[in-house]
Short mmCIF file of N, CA, C and O in Angstrom, two decimals:
data_model
loop_
_atom_site.label_atom_id
_atom_site.label_comp_id
_atom_site.label_asym_id
_atom_site.label_seq_id
_atom_site.Cartn_x
_atom_site.Cartn_y
_atom_site.Cartn_z
N UNK A 76 12.81 -27.39 -14.71
CA UNK A 76 12.31 -27.54 -13.35
C UNK A 76 12.76 -26.36 -12.49
O UNK A 76 11.96 -25.85 -11.70
N UNK A 77 14.01 -25.95 -12.65
CA UNK A 77 14.51 -24.82 -11.86
C UNK A 77 13.71 -23.55 -12.16
O UNK A 77 13.39 -22.79 -11.24
N UNK A 78 13.36 -23.34 -13.41
CA UNK A 78 12.57 -22.17 -13.78
C UNK A 78 11.19 -22.21 -13.13
O UNK A 78 10.71 -21.20 -12.61
N UNK A 79 10.57 -23.38 -13.13
CA UNK A 79 9.25 -23.54 -12.50
C UNK A 79 9.34 -23.24 -11.00
O UNK A 79 8.44 -22.61 -10.43
N UNK A 80 10.41 -23.68 -10.36
CA UNK A 80 10.59 -23.41 -8.93
C UNK A 80 10.79 -21.92 -8.66
O UNK A 80 10.27 -21.38 -7.68
N UNK A 81 11.54 -21.25 -9.53
CA UNK A 81 11.73 -19.81 -9.39
C UNK A 81 10.42 -19.06 -9.57
O UNK A 81 10.12 -18.11 -8.83
N UNK A 82 9.62 -19.49 -10.55
CA UNK A 82 8.33 -18.83 -10.78
C UNK A 82 7.41 -19.03 -9.59
O UNK A 82 6.78 -18.07 -9.11
N UNK A 83 7.33 -20.26 -9.09
CA UNK A 83 6.48 -20.55 -7.94
C UNK A 83 6.93 -19.75 -6.72
O UNK A 83 6.11 -19.15 -6.01
N UNK A 84 8.22 -19.72 -6.46
CA UNK A 84 8.75 -18.97 -5.32
C UNK A 84 8.50 -17.47 -5.50
O UNK A 84 8.16 -16.77 -4.55
N UNK A 85 8.65 -16.99 -6.73
CA UNK A 85 8.40 -15.57 -7.00
C UNK A 85 6.94 -15.19 -6.78
O UNK A 85 6.65 -14.13 -6.21
N UNK A 86 6.03 -16.05 -7.23
CA UNK A 86 4.60 -15.78 -7.02
C UNK A 86 4.26 -15.78 -5.53
O UNK A 86 3.55 -14.89 -5.05
N UNK A 87 4.78 -16.77 -4.81
CA UNK A 87 4.55 -16.82 -3.37
C UNK A 87 5.14 -15.60 -2.67
O UNK A 87 4.53 -15.05 -1.75
N UNK A 88 6.32 -15.20 -3.10
CA UNK A 88 6.97 -14.03 -2.50
C UNK A 88 6.14 -12.77 -2.74
O UNK A 88 6.00 -11.92 -1.85
N UNK A 89 5.57 -12.64 -3.93
CA UNK A 89 4.72 -11.48 -4.23
C UNK A 89 3.48 -11.47 -3.35
O UNK A 89 3.08 -10.43 -2.82
N UNK A 90 2.87 -12.64 -3.17
CA UNK A 90 1.69 -12.76 -2.31
C UNK A 90 2.07 -12.42 -0.87
O UNK A 90 1.37 -11.66 -0.19
N UNK A 91 3.19 -12.96 -0.41
CA UNK A 91 3.64 -12.71 0.96
C UNK A 91 3.97 -11.23 1.17
O UNK A 91 3.64 -10.66 2.21
N UNK A 92 4.59 -10.62 0.18
CA UNK A 92 4.93 -9.20 0.28
C UNK A 92 3.68 -8.34 0.36
O UNK A 92 3.57 -7.46 1.23
N UNK A 93 2.72 -8.60 -0.52
CA UNK A 93 1.48 -7.82 -0.52
C UNK A 93 0.72 -8.00 0.80
O UNK A 93 0.27 -7.03 1.41
N UNK A 94 0.60 -9.25 1.25
CA UNK A 94 -0.11 -9.51 2.50
C UNK A 94 0.64 -8.93 3.69
O UNK A 94 0.03 -8.38 4.61
N UNK A 95 1.96 -9.04 3.67
CA UNK A 95 2.76 -8.52 4.77
C UNK A 95 2.69 -7.01 4.88
O UNK A 95 2.54 -6.47 5.99
N UNK A 96 2.76 -6.32 3.76
CA UNK A 96 2.65 -4.86 3.77
C UNK A 96 1.28 -4.44 4.28
O UNK A 96 1.14 -3.53 5.11
N UNK A 97 0.25 -5.14 3.80
CA UNK A 97 -1.11 -4.81 4.22
C UNK A 97 -1.30 -5.00 5.72
O UNK A 97 -1.79 -4.11 6.42
N UNK A 98 -0.90 -6.16 6.23
CA UNK A 98 -1.11 -6.44 7.65
C UNK A 98 -0.22 -5.57 8.54
O UNK A 98 -0.59 -5.25 9.67
N UNK A 99 0.94 -5.19 8.06
CA UNK A 99 1.86 -4.41 8.86
C UNK A 99 1.49 -2.93 8.91
O UNK A 99 1.62 -2.29 9.95
N UNK A 100 1.00 -2.40 7.79
CA UNK A 100 0.83 -0.94 7.70
C UNK A 100 -0.61 -0.45 7.60
O UNK A 100 -0.85 0.74 7.78
N UNK A 101 -1.56 -1.33 7.33
CA UNK A 101 -2.97 -0.91 7.25
C UNK A 101 -3.60 -1.09 8.63
O UNK A 101 -3.42 -2.13 9.26
N UNK A 102 -4.34 -0.10 9.10
CA UNK A 102 -4.99 -0.23 10.42
C UNK A 102 -5.93 -1.44 10.46
O UNK A 102 -6.56 -1.79 9.46
N UNK A 103 -6.02 -2.04 11.64
CA UNK A 103 -6.83 -3.24 11.82
C UNK A 103 -8.29 -3.00 11.42
O UNK A 103 -8.93 -3.88 10.85
N UNK A 104 -8.81 -1.82 11.69
CA UNK A 104 -10.20 -1.52 11.36
C UNK A 104 -10.43 -1.59 9.86
O UNK A 104 -11.47 -2.06 9.40
N UNK A 105 -9.47 -1.10 9.08
CA UNK A 105 -9.59 -1.17 7.62
C UNK A 105 -9.48 -2.62 7.15
O UNK A 105 -10.17 -3.02 6.21
N UNK A 106 -8.60 -3.39 7.77
CA UNK A 106 -8.47 -4.80 7.40
C UNK A 106 -9.76 -5.55 7.69
O UNK A 106 -10.20 -6.38 6.89
N UNK A 107 -10.36 -5.27 8.83
CA UNK A 107 -11.60 -5.95 9.22
C UNK A 107 -12.72 -5.65 8.24
O UNK A 107 -13.57 -6.51 7.99
N UNK A 108 -12.73 -4.46 7.67
CA UNK A 108 -13.78 -4.07 6.73
C UNK A 108 -13.56 -4.65 5.34
O UNK A 108 -14.50 -4.74 4.54
N UNK A 109 -12.35 -5.05 5.02
CA UNK A 109 -12.03 -5.58 3.69
C UNK A 109 -12.51 -7.02 3.55
O UNK A 109 -12.69 -7.74 4.54
N UNK A 110 -12.71 -7.44 2.30
CA UNK A 110 -13.10 -8.82 2.02
C UNK A 110 -12.04 -9.77 2.58
O UNK A 110 -10.86 -9.62 2.31
N UNK A 111 -12.47 -10.74 3.36
CA UNK A 111 -11.55 -11.71 3.94
C UNK A 111 -10.89 -11.25 5.22
O UNK A 111 -10.05 -11.94 5.77
N UNK A 112 -11.25 -10.08 5.71
CA UNK A 112 -10.62 -9.55 6.91
C UNK A 112 -11.39 -9.80 8.19
O UNK A 112 -11.02 -9.30 9.25
N UNK A 113 -12.43 -10.59 8.12
CA UNK A 113 -13.25 -10.86 9.29
C UNK A 113 -12.50 -11.54 10.43
O UNK A 113 -12.86 -11.38 11.59
N UNK A 114 -11.46 -12.27 10.09
CA UNK A 114 -10.68 -12.97 11.12
C UNK A 114 -10.02 -12.00 12.09
O UNK A 114 -9.71 -12.38 13.23
N UNK A 115 -9.82 -10.76 11.69
CA UNK A 115 -9.13 -9.81 12.57
C UNK A 115 -9.97 -9.40 13.77
O UNK A 115 -9.43 -8.87 14.75
N UNK A 116 -11.27 -9.66 13.71
CA UNK A 116 -12.14 -9.29 14.83
C UNK A 116 -11.80 -10.07 16.10
O UNK A 116 -12.02 -9.58 17.21
N UNK A 117 -11.26 -11.27 15.93
CA UNK A 117 -10.98 -12.14 17.08
C UNK A 117 -9.54 -12.03 17.60
O UNK A 117 -9.18 -12.76 18.52
N UNK A 118 -8.73 -11.17 17.01
CA UNK A 118 -7.32 -11.07 17.42
C UNK A 118 -6.95 -9.62 17.67
O UNK A 118 -7.62 -8.70 17.21
N UNK A 119 -5.86 -9.44 18.38
CA UNK A 119 -5.38 -8.09 18.69
C UNK A 119 -4.48 -7.54 17.60
O UNK A 119 -3.99 -8.26 16.73
N UNK A 120 -4.25 -6.25 17.68
CA UNK A 120 -3.39 -5.56 16.71
C UNK A 120 -1.97 -6.16 16.70
O UNK A 120 -1.41 -6.38 15.62
N UNK A 121 -1.36 -6.46 17.86
CA UNK A 121 -0.01 -7.03 17.82
C UNK A 121 0.06 -8.35 17.03
O UNK A 121 1.04 -8.59 16.33
N UNK A 122 -0.98 -9.16 17.13
CA UNK A 122 -1.00 -10.42 16.39
C UNK A 122 -1.03 -10.16 14.89
O UNK A 122 -0.29 -10.79 14.11
N UNK A 123 -1.87 -9.22 14.46
CA UNK A 123 -1.97 -8.89 13.03
C UNK A 123 -0.63 -8.35 12.53
O UNK A 123 -0.15 -8.75 11.46
N UNK A 124 -0.02 -7.46 13.29
CA UNK A 124 1.26 -6.87 12.89
C UNK A 124 2.37 -7.94 12.85
O UNK A 124 3.21 -7.94 11.96
N UNK A 125 2.34 -8.87 13.81
CA UNK A 125 3.32 -9.94 13.83
C UNK A 125 3.18 -10.82 12.59
O UNK A 125 4.18 -11.19 11.96
N UNK A 126 1.94 -11.16 12.24
CA UNK A 126 1.72 -11.93 11.01
C UNK A 126 2.26 -11.18 9.80
O UNK A 126 2.86 -11.78 8.90
N UNK A 127 2.02 -9.87 9.76
CA UNK A 127 2.51 -9.07 8.65
C UNK A 127 4.02 -9.10 8.54
O UNK A 127 4.57 -9.27 7.44
N UNK A 128 4.69 -8.98 9.66
CA UNK A 128 6.16 -9.01 9.66
C UNK A 128 6.66 -10.39 9.23
O UNK A 128 7.61 -10.50 8.46
N UNK A 129 6.01 -11.43 9.72
CA UNK A 129 6.40 -12.80 9.31
C UNK A 129 6.21 -12.99 7.81
O UNK A 129 7.03 -13.65 7.15
N UNK A 130 5.16 -12.42 7.26
CA UNK A 130 4.94 -12.54 5.81
C UNK A 130 5.99 -11.75 5.03
O UNK A 130 6.43 -12.19 3.97
N UNK A 131 6.40 -10.61 5.55
CA UNK A 131 7.48 -9.86 4.90
C UNK A 131 8.78 -10.66 4.91
O UNK A 131 9.52 -10.70 3.92
N UNK A 132 9.05 -11.30 6.05
CA UNK A 132 10.24 -12.15 6.13
C UNK A 132 10.14 -13.34 5.18
O UNK A 132 11.14 -13.76 4.58
N UNK A 133 8.93 -13.88 5.05
CA UNK A 133 8.73 -15.01 4.12
C UNK A 133 9.00 -14.58 2.68
O UNK A 133 9.61 -15.33 1.90
N UNK A 134 8.57 -13.38 2.33
CA UNK A 134 8.82 -12.87 0.98
C UNK A 134 10.32 -12.84 0.69
O UNK A 134 10.78 -13.26 -0.38
N UNK A 135 11.08 -12.37 1.66
CA UNK A 135 12.53 -12.33 1.50
C UNK A 135 13.13 -13.73 1.52
O UNK A 135 14.00 -14.06 0.70
N UNK A 136 12.64 -14.59 2.40
CA UNK A 136 13.19 -15.93 2.55
C UNK A 136 12.92 -16.85 1.38
O UNK A 136 13.62 -17.84 1.18
N UNK A 137 11.90 -16.55 0.59
CA UNK A 137 11.60 -17.37 -0.57
C UNK A 137 12.49 -17.04 -1.77
O UNK A 137 12.62 -17.85 -2.68
N UNK A 138 13.10 -15.86 -1.77
CA UNK A 138 13.87 -15.41 -2.93
C UNK A 138 15.35 -15.19 -2.63
O UNK A 138 16.23 -15.71 -3.31
N UNK A 139 15.62 -14.38 -1.62
CA UNK A 139 16.99 -13.90 -1.40
C UNK A 139 18.03 -14.98 -1.15
O UNK A 139 19.13 -14.89 -1.73
N UNK A 140 17.78 -15.99 -0.33
CA UNK A 140 18.84 -16.98 -0.10
C UNK A 140 19.31 -17.67 -1.38
O UNK A 140 20.52 -17.82 -1.59
N UNK A 141 18.39 -18.04 -2.24
CA UNK A 141 18.77 -18.70 -3.49
C UNK A 141 19.39 -17.71 -4.47
O UNK A 141 20.36 -18.03 -5.16
N UNK A 142 18.83 -16.50 -4.53
CA UNK A 142 19.34 -15.50 -5.47
C UNK A 142 20.76 -15.07 -5.11
O UNK A 142 21.59 -14.84 -6.00
N UNK A 143 21.03 -14.97 -3.81
CA UNK A 143 22.36 -14.52 -3.38
C UNK A 143 23.33 -15.67 -3.15
O UNK A 143 24.53 -15.45 -2.98
N UNK A 144 22.80 -16.89 -3.13
CA UNK A 144 23.66 -18.05 -2.90
C UNK A 144 24.14 -18.14 -1.46
O UNK A 144 25.14 -18.79 -1.18
N UNK A 145 23.45 -17.50 -0.55
CA UNK A 145 23.81 -17.52 0.86
C UNK A 145 22.74 -18.32 1.61
O UNK A 145 21.58 -17.90 1.66
N UNK A 146 23.11 -19.46 2.14
CA UNK A 146 22.20 -20.34 2.89
C UNK A 146 20.93 -20.66 2.09
O UNK A 146 19.82 -20.42 2.56
N UNK A 147 21.08 -21.21 0.88
CA UNK A 147 19.89 -21.49 0.07
C UNK A 147 18.93 -22.50 0.69
O UNK A 147 17.78 -22.59 0.26
N UNK A 148 19.34 -23.21 1.73
CA UNK A 148 18.44 -24.13 2.42
C UNK A 148 17.28 -23.38 3.06
O UNK A 148 16.22 -23.97 3.36
N UNK A 149 17.44 -22.07 3.25
CA UNK A 149 16.37 -21.28 3.85
C UNK A 149 15.14 -21.16 2.94
O UNK A 149 14.04 -20.90 3.43
N UNK A 150 15.31 -21.35 1.65
CA UNK A 150 14.16 -21.27 0.73
C UNK A 150 13.15 -22.38 1.03
O UNK A 150 11.97 -22.08 1.27
N UNK A 151 13.54 -23.66 1.04
CA UNK A 151 12.53 -24.68 1.35
C UNK A 151 12.06 -24.62 2.80
O UNK A 151 10.90 -24.95 3.09
N UNK A 152 12.91 -24.18 3.71
CA UNK A 152 12.48 -24.03 5.10
C UNK A 152 11.40 -22.96 5.18
O UNK A 152 10.38 -23.14 5.86
N UNK A 153 11.59 -21.86 4.46
CA UNK A 153 10.58 -20.81 4.42
C UNK A 153 9.29 -21.32 3.77
O UNK A 153 8.19 -21.00 4.23
N UNK A 154 9.43 -22.14 2.74
CA UNK A 154 8.24 -22.70 2.08
C UNK A 154 7.45 -23.60 3.04
O UNK A 154 6.22 -23.57 3.04
N UNK A 155 8.15 -24.36 3.85
CA UNK A 155 7.46 -25.20 4.85
C UNK A 155 6.75 -24.32 5.87
O UNK A 155 5.61 -24.59 6.26
N UNK A 156 7.39 -23.24 6.29
CA UNK A 156 6.74 -22.31 7.22
C UNK A 156 5.51 -21.68 6.58
O UNK A 156 4.48 -21.49 7.24
N UNK A 157 5.60 -21.40 5.28
CA UNK A 157 4.45 -20.84 4.57
C UNK A 157 3.30 -21.86 4.53
O UNK A 157 2.13 -21.49 4.66
N UNK A 158 3.63 -23.14 4.37
CA UNK A 158 2.62 -24.19 4.40
C UNK A 158 1.87 -24.15 5.74
O UNK A 158 0.64 -24.21 5.78
N UNK A 159 2.62 -24.05 6.82
CA UNK A 159 2.00 -23.99 8.15
C UNK A 159 1.12 -22.76 8.29
O UNK A 159 0.01 -22.83 8.86
N UNK A 160 1.57 -21.65 7.76
CA UNK A 160 0.79 -20.42 7.81
C UNK A 160 -0.52 -20.59 7.02
O UNK A 160 -1.58 -20.15 7.45
N UNK A 161 -0.44 -21.25 5.88
CA UNK A 161 -1.63 -21.46 5.06
C UNK A 161 -2.61 -22.41 5.72
O UNK A 161 -3.83 -22.25 5.57
N UNK A 162 -2.12 -23.39 6.46
CA UNK A 162 -3.02 -24.27 7.21
C UNK A 162 -3.81 -23.44 8.22
O UNK A 162 -5.03 -23.57 8.34
N UNK A 163 -3.12 -22.56 8.93
CA UNK A 163 -3.79 -21.68 9.87
C UNK A 163 -4.79 -20.76 9.19
O UNK A 163 -5.90 -20.54 9.69
N UNK A 164 -4.42 -20.23 8.04
CA UNK A 164 -5.32 -19.35 7.30
C UNK A 164 -6.55 -20.11 6.82
O UNK A 164 -7.67 -19.59 6.86
N UNK A 165 -6.35 -21.34 6.38
CA UNK A 165 -7.48 -22.15 5.93
C UNK A 165 -8.45 -22.43 7.09
O UNK A 165 -9.67 -22.39 6.90
N UNK A 166 -7.90 -22.69 8.25
CA UNK A 166 -8.75 -22.93 9.42
C UNK A 166 -9.53 -21.66 9.77
O UNK A 166 -10.75 -21.70 9.99
N UNK A 167 -8.85 -20.53 9.79
CA UNK A 167 -9.50 -19.26 10.14
C UNK A 167 -10.60 -18.92 9.14
O UNK A 167 -11.72 -18.56 9.53
N UNK A 168 -10.30 -19.02 7.85
CA UNK A 168 -11.31 -18.69 6.85
C UNK A 168 -12.42 -19.73 6.81
O UNK A 168 -13.58 -19.40 6.55
N UNK A 169 -12.08 -20.97 7.07
CA UNK A 169 -13.10 -22.02 7.11
C UNK A 169 -14.10 -21.80 8.22
O UNK A 169 -15.30 -22.01 8.04
N UNK A 170 -13.63 -21.37 9.37
CA UNK A 170 -14.53 -21.09 10.50
C UNK A 170 -15.50 -19.96 10.20
O UNK A 170 -16.59 -19.90 10.75
N UNK A 171 -15.07 -19.05 9.32
CA UNK A 171 -15.93 -17.92 8.96
C UNK A 171 -16.77 -18.21 7.72
O UNK A 171 -17.49 -17.33 7.23
N UNK A 172 -16.66 -19.42 7.19
CA UNK A 172 -17.44 -19.80 6.01
C UNK A 172 -16.96 -19.18 4.71
O UNK A 172 -17.73 -19.07 3.77
N UNK A 173 -15.71 -18.77 4.66
CA UNK A 173 -15.14 -18.14 3.47
C UNK A 173 -14.46 -19.20 2.60
O UNK A 173 -13.24 -19.27 2.51
N UNK A 174 -15.29 -20.00 1.94
CA UNK A 174 -14.76 -21.16 1.21
C UNK A 174 -13.86 -20.77 0.04
O UNK A 174 -12.90 -21.48 -0.26
N UNK A 175 -14.13 -19.65 -0.61
CA UNK A 175 -13.27 -19.22 -1.73
C UNK A 175 -11.86 -18.90 -1.24
O UNK A 175 -10.88 -19.20 -1.91
N UNK A 176 -11.76 -18.31 -0.07
CA UNK A 176 -10.45 -18.00 0.49
C UNK A 176 -9.74 -19.26 0.97
O UNK A 176 -8.51 -19.34 0.90
N UNK A 177 -10.50 -20.24 1.43
CA UNK A 177 -9.90 -21.53 1.81
C UNK A 177 -9.26 -22.17 0.59
O UNK A 177 -8.13 -22.66 0.64
N UNK A 178 -9.97 -22.14 -0.54
CA UNK A 178 -9.44 -22.72 -1.78
C UNK A 178 -8.19 -21.94 -2.23
O UNK A 178 -7.19 -22.54 -2.65
N UNK A 179 -8.24 -20.62 -2.14
CA UNK A 179 -7.08 -19.81 -2.52
C UNK A 179 -5.87 -20.15 -1.63
O UNK A 179 -4.75 -20.31 -2.13
N UNK A 180 -6.11 -20.28 -0.33
CA UNK A 180 -5.03 -20.66 0.58
C UNK A 180 -4.49 -22.05 0.25
O UNK A 180 -3.29 -22.31 0.38
N UNK A 181 -5.37 -22.93 -0.19
CA UNK A 181 -4.94 -24.28 -0.59
C UNK A 181 -4.04 -24.22 -1.82
O UNK A 181 -3.06 -24.96 -1.91
N UNK A 182 -4.33 -23.32 -2.74
CA UNK A 182 -3.48 -23.13 -3.92
C UNK A 182 -2.10 -22.63 -3.49
O UNK A 182 -1.07 -23.13 -3.96
N UNK A 183 -2.08 -21.66 -2.58
CA UNK A 183 -0.79 -21.16 -2.07
C UNK A 183 -0.03 -22.27 -1.35
O UNK A 183 1.19 -22.38 -1.47
N UNK A 184 -0.75 -23.07 -0.59
CA UNK A 184 -0.13 -24.20 0.12
C UNK A 184 0.50 -25.17 -0.87
O UNK A 184 1.63 -25.61 -0.68
N UNK A 185 -0.22 -25.50 -1.93
CA UNK A 185 0.30 -26.43 -2.93
C UNK A 185 1.54 -25.85 -3.63
O UNK A 185 2.52 -26.56 -3.88
N UNK A 186 1.51 -24.57 -3.89
CA UNK A 186 2.66 -23.91 -4.52
C UNK A 186 3.87 -23.96 -3.58
O UNK A 186 5.00 -24.24 -4.01
N UNK A 187 3.64 -23.71 -2.30
CA UNK A 187 4.73 -23.77 -1.32
C UNK A 187 5.24 -25.19 -1.17
O UNK A 187 6.45 -25.41 -1.01
N UNK A 188 4.35 -26.17 -1.22
CA UNK A 188 4.77 -27.57 -1.13
C UNK A 188 5.64 -27.93 -2.33
O UNK A 188 6.65 -28.65 -2.19
N UNK A 189 5.30 -27.42 -3.50
CA UNK A 189 6.12 -27.64 -4.69
C UNK A 189 7.51 -27.04 -4.52
O UNK A 189 8.52 -27.69 -4.83
N UNK A 190 7.57 -25.82 -4.00
CA UNK A 190 8.87 -25.16 -3.78
C UNK A 190 9.68 -25.95 -2.74
O UNK A 190 10.87 -26.20 -2.95
N UNK A 191 9.04 -26.34 -1.65
CA UNK A 191 9.75 -27.09 -0.61
C UNK A 191 10.27 -28.41 -1.17
O UNK A 191 11.44 -28.76 -0.97
N UNK A 192 9.42 -29.15 -1.87
CA UNK A 192 9.82 -30.43 -2.45
C UNK A 192 10.95 -30.24 -3.45
O UNK A 192 11.94 -30.96 -3.42
N UNK A 193 10.80 -29.25 -4.33
CA UNK A 193 11.81 -29.05 -5.36
C UNK A 193 13.14 -28.57 -4.82
O UNK A 193 14.20 -29.01 -5.27
N UNK A 194 13.11 -27.68 -3.86
CA UNK A 194 14.37 -27.15 -3.32
C UNK A 194 15.04 -28.10 -2.32
O UNK A 194 16.25 -28.13 -2.23
N UNK A 195 14.26 -28.87 -1.58
CA UNK A 195 14.87 -29.90 -0.73
C UNK A 195 15.41 -31.03 -1.57
O UNK A 195 16.48 -31.56 -1.29
N UNK A 196 14.66 -31.41 -2.61
CA UNK A 196 15.03 -32.57 -3.44
C UNK A 196 16.16 -32.29 -4.41
O UNK A 196 16.93 -33.17 -4.73
N UNK A 197 16.24 -31.06 -4.92
CA UNK A 197 17.27 -30.74 -5.90
C UNK A 197 18.47 -30.23 -5.17
O UNK A 197 19.46 -29.97 -5.42
#
């Protein structure tokens, strides 16, 4: 079970890292032109950059506390925050009719729920 939780957290951290780097360092215009980037048309650059930074923090929060043994309770707390982020992403993509991205966000949400359940419960 512990191995499954590490794998799930690692996959989520990789997704969060990739998304965070993209939102933080890629210009908004390029994001808007990319598949799934239509949501950026309705928000400002500071919002996109803030989301990127939060995703970078999530990547660290899903791995480092447990790996270092310092405040490991932050792992499931981060997973719950990721769940909330995915709900928002599902709403945004749903409004734009991007059903494949809604399903992908639902998979990420389920993975985060597994991490939160496993790390709070164990």
